[in-house]
PDB file of C-alpha atoms in Angstrom:
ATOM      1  CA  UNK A   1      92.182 118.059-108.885  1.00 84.00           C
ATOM      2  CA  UNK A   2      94.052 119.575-106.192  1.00 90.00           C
ATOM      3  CA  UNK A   3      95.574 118.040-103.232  1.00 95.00           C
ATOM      4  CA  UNK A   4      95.107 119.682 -99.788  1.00 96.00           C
ATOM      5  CA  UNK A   5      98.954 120.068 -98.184  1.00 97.00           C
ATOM      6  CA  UNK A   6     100.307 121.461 -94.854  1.00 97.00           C
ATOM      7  CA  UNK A   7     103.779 123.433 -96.125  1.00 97.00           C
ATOM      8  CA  UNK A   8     105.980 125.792 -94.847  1.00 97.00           C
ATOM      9  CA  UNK A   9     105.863 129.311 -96.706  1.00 95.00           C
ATOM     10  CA  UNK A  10     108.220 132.511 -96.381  1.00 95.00           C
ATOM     11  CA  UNK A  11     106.664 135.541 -95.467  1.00 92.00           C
ATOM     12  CA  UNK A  12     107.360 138.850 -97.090  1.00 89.00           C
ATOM     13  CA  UNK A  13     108.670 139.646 -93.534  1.00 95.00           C
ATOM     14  CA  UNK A  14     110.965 137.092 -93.934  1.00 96.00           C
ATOM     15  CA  UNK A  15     108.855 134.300 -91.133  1.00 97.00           C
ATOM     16  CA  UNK A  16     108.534 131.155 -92.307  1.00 97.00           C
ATOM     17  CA  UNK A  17     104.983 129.842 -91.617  1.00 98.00           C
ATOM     18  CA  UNK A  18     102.909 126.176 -91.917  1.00 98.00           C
ATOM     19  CA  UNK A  19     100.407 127.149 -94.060  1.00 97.00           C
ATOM     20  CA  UNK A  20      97.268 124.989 -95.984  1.00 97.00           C
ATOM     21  CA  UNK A  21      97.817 124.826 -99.617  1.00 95.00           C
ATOM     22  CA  UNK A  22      96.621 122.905-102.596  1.00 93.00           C
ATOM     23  CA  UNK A  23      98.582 121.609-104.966  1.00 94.00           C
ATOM     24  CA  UNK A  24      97.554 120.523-108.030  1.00 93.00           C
ATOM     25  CA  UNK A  25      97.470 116.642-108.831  1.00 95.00           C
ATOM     26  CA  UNK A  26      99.294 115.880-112.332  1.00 94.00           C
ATOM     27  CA  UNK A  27      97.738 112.659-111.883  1.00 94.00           C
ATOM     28  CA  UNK A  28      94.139 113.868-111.667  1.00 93.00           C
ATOM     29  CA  UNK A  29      91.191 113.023-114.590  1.00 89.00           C
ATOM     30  CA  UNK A  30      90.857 117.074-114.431  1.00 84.00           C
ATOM     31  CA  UNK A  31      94.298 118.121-115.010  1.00 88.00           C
ATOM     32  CA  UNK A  32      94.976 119.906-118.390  1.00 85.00           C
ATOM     33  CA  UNK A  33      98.302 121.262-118.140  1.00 88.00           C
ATOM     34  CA  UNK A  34     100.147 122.460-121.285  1.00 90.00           C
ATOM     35  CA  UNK A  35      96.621 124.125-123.250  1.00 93.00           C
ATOM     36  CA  UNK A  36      97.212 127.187-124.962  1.00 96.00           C
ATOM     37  CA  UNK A  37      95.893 130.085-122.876  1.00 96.00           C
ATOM     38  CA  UNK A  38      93.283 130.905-125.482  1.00 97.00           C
ATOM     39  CA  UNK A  39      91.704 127.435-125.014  1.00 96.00           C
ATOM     40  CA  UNK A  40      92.173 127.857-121.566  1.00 95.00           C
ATOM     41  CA  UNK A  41      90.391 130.751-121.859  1.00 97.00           C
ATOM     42  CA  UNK A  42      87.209 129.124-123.899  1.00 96.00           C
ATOM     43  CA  UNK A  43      87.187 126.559-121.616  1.00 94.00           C
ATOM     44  CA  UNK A  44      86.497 128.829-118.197  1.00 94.00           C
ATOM     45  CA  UNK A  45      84.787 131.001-120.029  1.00 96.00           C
ATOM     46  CA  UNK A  46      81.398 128.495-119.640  1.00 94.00           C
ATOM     47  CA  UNK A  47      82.649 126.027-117.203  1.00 92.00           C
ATOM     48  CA  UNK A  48      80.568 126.038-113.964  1.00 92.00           C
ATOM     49  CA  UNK A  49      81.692 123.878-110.983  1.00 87.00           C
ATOM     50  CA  UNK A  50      80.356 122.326-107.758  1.00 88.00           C
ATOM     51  CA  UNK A  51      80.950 126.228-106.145  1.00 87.00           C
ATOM     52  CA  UNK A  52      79.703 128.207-109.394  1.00 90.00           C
ATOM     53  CA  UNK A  53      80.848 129.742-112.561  1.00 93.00           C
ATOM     54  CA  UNK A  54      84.806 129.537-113.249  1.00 93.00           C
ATOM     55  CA  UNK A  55      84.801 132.921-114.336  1.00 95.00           C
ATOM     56  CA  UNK A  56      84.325 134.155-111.041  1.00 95.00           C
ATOM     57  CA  UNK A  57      86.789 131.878-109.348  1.00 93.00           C
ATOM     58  CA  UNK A  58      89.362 132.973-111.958  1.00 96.00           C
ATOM     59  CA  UNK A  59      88.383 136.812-111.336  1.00 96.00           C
ATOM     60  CA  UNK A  60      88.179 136.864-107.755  1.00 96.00           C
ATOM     61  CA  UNK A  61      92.303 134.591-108.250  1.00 95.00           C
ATOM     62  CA  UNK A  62      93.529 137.624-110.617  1.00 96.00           C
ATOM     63  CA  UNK A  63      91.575 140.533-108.651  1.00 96.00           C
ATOM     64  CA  UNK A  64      93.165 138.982-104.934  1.00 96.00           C
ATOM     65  CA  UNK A  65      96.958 138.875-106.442  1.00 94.00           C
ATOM     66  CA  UNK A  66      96.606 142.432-108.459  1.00 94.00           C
ATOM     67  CA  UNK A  67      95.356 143.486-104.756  1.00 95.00           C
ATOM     68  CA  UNK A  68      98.743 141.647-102.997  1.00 90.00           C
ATOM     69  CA  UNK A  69     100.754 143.497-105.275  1.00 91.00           C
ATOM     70  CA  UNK A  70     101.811 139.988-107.538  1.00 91.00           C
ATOM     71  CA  UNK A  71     102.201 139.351-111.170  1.00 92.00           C
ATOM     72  CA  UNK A  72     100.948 136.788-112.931  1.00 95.00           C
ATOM     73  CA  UNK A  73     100.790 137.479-116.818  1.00 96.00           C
ATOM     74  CA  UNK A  74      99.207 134.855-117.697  1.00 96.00           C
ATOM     75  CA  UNK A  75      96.611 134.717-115.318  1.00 96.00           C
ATOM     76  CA  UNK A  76      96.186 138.797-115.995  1.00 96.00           C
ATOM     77  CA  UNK A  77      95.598 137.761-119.508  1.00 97.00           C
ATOM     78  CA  UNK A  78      93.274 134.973-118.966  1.00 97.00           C
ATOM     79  CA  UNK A  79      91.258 137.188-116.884  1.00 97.00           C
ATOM     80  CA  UNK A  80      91.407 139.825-119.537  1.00 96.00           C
ATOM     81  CA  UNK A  81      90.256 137.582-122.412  1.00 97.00           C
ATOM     82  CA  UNK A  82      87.469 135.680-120.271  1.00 97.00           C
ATOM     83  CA  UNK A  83      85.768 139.178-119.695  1.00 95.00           C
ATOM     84  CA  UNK A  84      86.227 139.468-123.072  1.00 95.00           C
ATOM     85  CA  UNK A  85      83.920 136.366-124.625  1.00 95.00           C
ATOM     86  CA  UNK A  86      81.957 135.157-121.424  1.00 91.00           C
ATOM     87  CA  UNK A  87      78.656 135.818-121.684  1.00 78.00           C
ATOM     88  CA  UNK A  88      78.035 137.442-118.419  1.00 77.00           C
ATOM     89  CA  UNK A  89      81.305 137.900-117.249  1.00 72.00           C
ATOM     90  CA  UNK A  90      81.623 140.676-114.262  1.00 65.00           C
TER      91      UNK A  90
END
């Protein structure tokens, strides 16, 4: 679902960098933008991928930006609520 993409990015240190990035494909089978975070929520909290469980993707997302010092509400709450109802969440 996401697109692989050679952009240039601004650094906090005000460089601007080419950098690999994926963008997500609107036009992709996968793409559910627009659910309510609580079905998002349901959704990752048993999804499993080609690369393992969601819920650690999503953790390891929310844990890495918390780390860098960025907010992202509803990502913080997503990871908050997953932990809540999966089953083995970490």
């Amino acid at each position: 679902a996401y697109l692989e993409k050679n952009l240039e990015v601004d650094l906090s240190d005000g460089r601007r960098v080419q950098a690999v990035v994926y963008v997500i494909d609107e036009s992709h089978g996968q793409y559910c933008g627009g659910l309510p975070l609580e079905e998002q929520a349901q959704i990752i909290a048993t999804a499993v991928g080609g690369r393992g469980p969601n819920t650690d993707y999503l953790f390891n997302t929310a844990d890495h930006l918390s780390e860098l010092g960025i907010n992202d509400p509803e990502l913080s709450w997503l990871a908050t609520r997953v932990r809540e109802i999966a089953p083995n969440a970490t």
